mmCIF file of C-alpha atoms in Angstrom:
data_model
loop_
_atom_site.group_PDB
_atom_site.id
_atom_site.type_symbol
_atom_site.label_atom_id
_atom_site.label_comp_id
_atom_site.label_asym_id
_atom_site.label_seq_id
_atom_site.Cartn_x
_atom_site.Cartn_y
_atom_site.Cartn_z
ATOM 1 C CA MET A 188 2.250 43.716 -41.505
ATOM 2 C CA ARG A 189 4.155 43.341 -38.234
ATOM 3 C CA ASP A 190 2.508 46.416 -36.702
ATOM 4 C CA ARG A 191 -0.915 45.223 -37.811
ATOM 5 C CA LEU A 192 -0.261 41.846 -36.184
ATOM 6 C CA ILE A 193 0.850 43.484 -32.942
ATOM 7 C CA GLU A 194 -2.221 45.732 -32.894
ATOM 8 C CA SER A 195 -4.539 42.780 -33.521
ATOM 9 C CA ARG A 196 -6.382 40.853 -30.840
ATOM 10 C CA LEU A 197 -3.966 37.935 -31.221
ATOM 11 C CA THR A 198 -2.408 36.988 -27.902
ATOM 12 C CA PRO A 199 0.599 34.823 -27.093
ATOM 13 C CA ASN A 200 -1.755 32.517 -25.162
ATOM 14 C CA ALA A 201 -3.856 31.999 -28.306
ATOM 15 C CA ILE A 202 -0.711 30.952 -30.178
ATOM 16 C CA SER A 203 0.239 28.586 -27.314
ATOM 17 C CA LEU A 204 -3.220 27.015 -27.294
ATOM 18 C CA THR A 205 -3.148 26.623 -31.093
ATOM 19 C CA GLY A 206 0.168 24.807 -30.802
ATOM 20 C CA PHE A 207 -1.324 22.564 -28.124
ATOM 21 C CA ALA A 208 -4.373 21.783 -30.276
ATOM 22 C CA LEU A 209 -2.161 20.890 -33.251
ATOM 23 C CA CYS A 210 -0.020 18.593 -31.117
ATOM 24 C CA ALA A 211 -3.164 16.907 -29.786
ATOM 25 C CA VAL A 212 -4.230 16.368 -33.409
ATOM 26 C CA ALA A 213 -0.745 14.986 -34.105
ATOM 27 C CA ALA A 214 -1.128 12.477 -31.271
ATOM 28 C CA VAL A 215 -4.487 11.297 -32.621
ATOM 29 C CA LEU A 216 -3.030 10.954 -36.127
ATOM 30 C CA VAL A 217 -0.056 8.937 -34.843
ATOM 31 C CA TRP A 218 -2.416 6.747 -32.821
ATOM 32 C CA ARG A 219 -4.315 6.114 -36.096
ATOM 33 C CA ASP A 220 -1.099 5.167 -37.979
ATOM 34 C CA GLU A 221 -1.039 8.464 -39.902
ATOM 35 C CA TYR A 222 2.615 9.148 -39.116
ATOM 36 C CA PHE A 223 3.374 11.645 -41.869
ATOM 37 C CA LEU A 224 0.323 13.812 -41.163
ATOM 38 C CA GLY A 225 0.971 13.459 -37.438
ATOM 39 C CA GLY A 226 4.547 14.595 -37.999
ATOM 40 C CA VAL A 227 3.399 17.607 -39.994
ATOM 41 C CA ALA A 228 0.856 18.565 -37.310
ATOM 42 C CA PHE A 229 3.546 18.153 -34.637
ATOM 43 C CA ILE A 230 5.969 20.328 -36.607
ATOM 44 C CA VAL A 231 3.397 23.113 -37.120
ATOM 45 C CA GLY A 232 2.301 22.905 -33.481
ATOM 46 C CA SER A 233 5.923 23.109 -32.365
ATOM 47 C CA VAL A 234 6.502 26.127 -34.604
ATOM 48 C CA CYS A 235 3.615 27.806 -32.761
ATOM 49 C CA ASP A 236 5.505 27.074 -29.532
ATOM 50 C CA THR A 237 8.510 28.907 -30.930
ATOM 51 C CA LEU A 238 6.446 31.849 -32.102
ATOM 52 C CA ASP A 239 4.431 32.446 -28.937
ATOM 53 C CA GLY A 240 7.429 33.544 -26.893
ATOM 54 C CA ARG A 241 8.799 35.731 -29.666
ATOM 55 C CA TYR A 242 5.397 37.296 -30.263
ATOM 56 C CA SER A 243 5.026 37.881 -26.531
ATOM 57 C CA ARG A 244 8.305 39.816 -26.375
ATOM 58 C CA MET A 245 7.710 41.642 -29.671
ATOM 59 C CA SER A 246 4.137 42.727 -28.897
ATOM 60 C CA GLY A 247 4.494 43.398 -25.193
ATOM 61 C CA LYS A 248 1.375 41.280 -24.630
ATOM 62 C CA GLY A 249 3.133 38.648 -22.557
ATOM 63 C CA THR A 250 2.218 37.924 -18.962
ATOM 64 C CA PRO A 251 3.825 35.790 -16.244
ATOM 65 C CA PHE A 252 0.837 33.433 -16.510
ATOM 66 C CA GLY A 253 1.361 33.227 -20.279
ATOM 67 C CA ALA A 254 4.977 32.174 -19.764
ATOM 68 C CA PHE A 255 3.826 29.543 -17.262
ATOM 69 C CA LEU A 256 1.094 28.314 -19.628
ATOM 70 C CA ASP A 257 3.544 28.106 -22.532
ATOM 71 C CA SER A 258 6.049 26.017 -20.554
ATOM 72 C CA THR A 259 3.336 23.744 -19.220
ATOM 73 C CA LEU A 260 1.767 23.148 -22.631
ATOM 74 C CA ASP A 261 5.198 22.432 -24.149
ATOM 75 C CA ARG A 262 5.666 19.518 -21.740
ATOM 76 C CA ILE A 263 2.154 18.178 -22.364
ATOM 77 C CA GLU A 264 2.519 18.403 -26.160
ATOM 78 C CA GLU A 265 5.691 16.379 -26.273
ATOM 79 C CA GLY A 266 4.233 13.878 -23.807
ATOM 80 C CA ILE A 267 0.973 13.233 -25.653
ATOM 81 C CA VAL A 268 2.693 12.693 -28.993
ATOM 82 C CA LEU A 269 5.204 10.321 -27.405
ATOM 83 C CA THR A 270 2.342 8.518 -25.656
ATOM 84 C CA ALA A 271 0.754 7.875 -29.059
ATOM 85 C CA VAL A 272 4.119 6.592 -30.303
ATOM 86 C CA ALA A 273 4.361 4.283 -27.275
ATOM 87 C CA PHE A 274 0.874 2.978 -28.059
ATOM 88 C CA GLN A 275 2.004 2.074 -31.575
ATOM 89 C CA PHE A 276 5.107 0.293 -30.307
ATOM 90 C CA SER A 277 3.033 -1.537 -27.692
ATOM 91 C CA ASP A 278 0.541 -2.572 -30.367
ATOM 92 C CA ARG A 279 3.452 -4.115 -32.308
ATOM 93 C CA GLY A 280 4.698 -5.867 -29.176
ATOM 94 C CA ASP A 281 7.950 -3.876 -29.202
ATOM 95 C CA ASN A 282 8.487 -3.587 -25.452
ATOM 96 C CA LEU A 283 12.042 -2.245 -25.733
ATOM 97 C CA ALA A 284 10.828 0.684 -27.848
ATOM 98 C CA VAL A 285 7.998 1.329 -25.364
ATOM 99 C CA CYS A 286 10.594 1.504 -22.572
ATOM 100 C CA ALA A 287 12.657 3.918 -24.670
ATOM 101 C CA VAL A 288 9.613 6.167 -25.051
ATOM 102 C CA VAL A 289 9.080 6.137 -21.281
ATOM 103 C CA VAL A 290 12.734 7.101 -20.761
ATOM 104 C CA ALA A 291 12.413 9.810 -23.435
ATOM 105 C CA VAL A 292 9.328 11.300 -21.746
ATOM 106 C CA LEU A 293 10.846 11.196 -18.264
ATOM 107 C CA ALA A 294 14.192 12.604 -19.399
ATOM 108 C CA SER A 295 12.461 15.293 -21.458
ATOM 109 C CA LEU A 296 10.535 16.403 -18.393
ATOM 110 C CA MET A 297 13.745 16.379 -16.357
ATOM 111 C CA VAL A 298 15.561 18.504 -18.952
ATOM 112 C CA SER A 299 12.935 21.177 -18.419
ATOM 113 C CA TYR A 300 12.773 20.677 -14.659
ATOM 114 C CA THR A 301 16.533 20.970 -14.178
ATOM 115 C CA ARG A 302 16.531 24.293 -16.028
ATOM 116 C CA ALA A 303 13.554 25.635 -14.075
ATOM 117 C CA ARG A 304 14.990 24.524 -10.739
ATOM 118 C CA ALA A 305 18.437 25.917 -11.554
ATOM 119 C CA GLU A 306 16.952 29.257 -12.549
ATOM 120 C CA ALA A 307 14.963 29.306 -9.284
ATOM 121 C CA LEU A 308 18.351 28.981 -7.555
ATOM 122 C CA GLY A 309 19.731 31.855 -9.617
ATOM 123 C CA VAL A 310 21.784 29.748 -12.034
ATOM 124 C CA GLU A 311 21.261 30.103 -15.779
ATOM 125 C CA CYS A 312 20.981 26.614 -17.225
ATOM 126 C CA LYS A 313 20.595 26.428 -20.989
ATOM 127 C CA VAL A 314 23.380 23.891 -21.490
ATOM 128 C CA GLY A 315 22.973 20.445 -23.016
ATOM 129 C CA ILE A 316 22.747 18.798 -26.396
ATOM 130 C CA ALA A 317 19.011 18.056 -26.429
ATOM 131 C CA ASP A 318 17.008 21.170 -25.653
ATOM 132 C CA ARG A 319 13.379 21.340 -26.791
ATOM 133 C CA ALA A 320 14.215 22.389 -30.349
ATOM 134 C CA VAL A 321 16.555 19.428 -30.833
ATOM 135 C CA ARG A 322 14.024 17.010 -29.356
ATOM 136 C CA VAL A 323 11.308 18.371 -31.669
ATOM 137 C CA VAL A 324 13.537 17.909 -34.728
ATOM 138 C CA ILE A 325 14.405 14.320 -33.748
ATOM 139 C CA LEU A 326 10.799 13.318 -33.065
ATOM 140 C CA SER A 327 9.540 15.120 -36.177
ATOM 141 C CA ALA A 328 12.068 13.317 -38.373
ATOM 142 C CA GLY A 329 11.080 10.011 -36.823
ATOM 143 C CA LEU A 330 7.402 10.658 -37.495
ATOM 144 C CA VAL A 331 7.623 11.891 -41.073
ATOM 145 C CA PHE A 332 10.054 9.105 -41.975
ATOM 146 C CA ALA A 333 8.236 6.318 -40.128
ATOM 147 C CA LYS A 334 7.541 3.097 -41.984
ATOM 148 C CA GLY A 335 4.330 3.545 -43.884
ATOM 149 C CA ALA A 336 4.538 7.354 -43.779
ATOM 150 C CA GLY A 337 4.946 7.422 -47.547
ATOM 151 C CA LEU A 338 8.455 8.877 -47.666
ATOM 152 C CA GLY A 339 10.449 5.782 -48.498
ATOM 153 C CA ASP A 340 10.523 2.247 -47.267
ATOM 154 C CA PHE A 341 12.490 2.718 -44.086
ATOM 155 C CA GLU A 342 11.758 3.123 -40.408
ATOM 156 C CA LEU A 343 13.197 6.102 -38.532
ATOM 157 C CA LEU A 344 10.661 6.361 -35.717
ATOM 158 C CA GLU A 345 12.153 3.686 -33.498
ATOM 159 C CA PRO A 346 15.768 4.871 -33.948
ATOM 160 C CA ALA A 347 14.578 8.448 -33.357
ATOM 161 C CA VAL A 348 13.036 7.422 -30.038
ATOM 162 C CA TYR A 349 16.271 5.720 -28.930
ATOM 163 C CA VAL A 350 18.291 8.801 -29.900
ATOM 164 C CA LEU A 351 15.756 11.066 -28.182
ATOM 165 C CA ALA A 352 15.912 9.030 -24.976
ATOM 166 C CA GLY A 353 19.713 8.849 -24.962
ATOM 167 C CA LEU A 354 20.345 12.512 -25.736
ATOM 168 C CA SER A 355 17.735 13.646 -23.218
ATOM 169 C CA VAL A 356 19.363 11.588 -20.448
ATOM 170 C CA ILE A 357 22.763 13.023 -21.379
ATOM 171 C CA THR A 358 21.305 16.544 -21.297
ATOM 172 C CA VAL A 359 19.914 16.004 -17.797
ATOM 173 C CA TRP A 360 23.374 14.983 -16.596
ATOM 174 C CA GLN A 361 24.988 17.912 -18.415
ATOM 175 C CA ARG A 362 22.642 20.287 -16.637
ATOM 176 C CA ILE A 363 23.204 18.671 -13.240
ATOM 177 C CA TRP A 364 26.995 18.968 -13.637
ATOM 178 C CA HIS A 365 26.666 22.529 -14.915
ATOM 179 C CA VAL A 366 24.583 23.626 -11.926
ATOM 180 C CA ARG A 367 26.917 21.820 -9.535
ATOM 181 C CA GLY A 368 29.895 23.621 -11.044
ATOM 182 C CA GLU A 369 28.193 27.025 -10.996
ATOM 183 C CA MET A 370 27.094 26.612 -7.384
ATOM 184 C CA LYS A 371 30.558 25.433 -6.340
ATOM 185 C CA ARG A 372 32.085 28.424 -8.141
ATOM 186 C CA SER A 373 29.660 30.765 -6.351
ATOM 187 C CA ALA A 374 30.470 29.205 -2.991
ATOM 188 C CA ASP A 375 34.220 29.505 -3.668
ATOM 189 C CA ASP A 376 33.803 33.172 -4.697
ATOM 190 C CA ALA A 377 31.792 33.883 -1.546
ATOM 191 C CA ALA A 378 34.544 32.311 0.591
ATOM 192 C CA LEU A 379 37.163 34.715 -0.804
#
């Protein structure tokens, strides 16, 4: 099965674009108050994001552009789903939750940016408590257990957004301190 998949015409970019399409569907579903279905679409789309990199390495079909496309689409996917969540909070008049979504989006982008910038400086930077996988789990849980999602009479979306925002901000600071320490260590080693 694996060999047949590798020999197929399937490309990592096709998997990335499928994940993007599913996350766009998730955003539309959330915007339409279909939280559970939106959560499921977001989960499946995010699984595609996990598989595209693995498939790229396994099949040898990866390209530098494919890696760039994958990273770019990952940021857009998270952003469009959170934008739909912000719309819902705004529609309810919950300005504090809207602000938390804005912080979550900005911090999420900065988590990725700090890693990319550190790696451009030659520093590996995978530290922090809220990498993409953790953020996906938090947002997914919030969506599938949102009030009206059909899985109980409780609301986890708003708390999930606050947790997402807080952990993402902490992760940005963890990465900044990590890079600072690694660069200081490198400078000290060079001085010896």
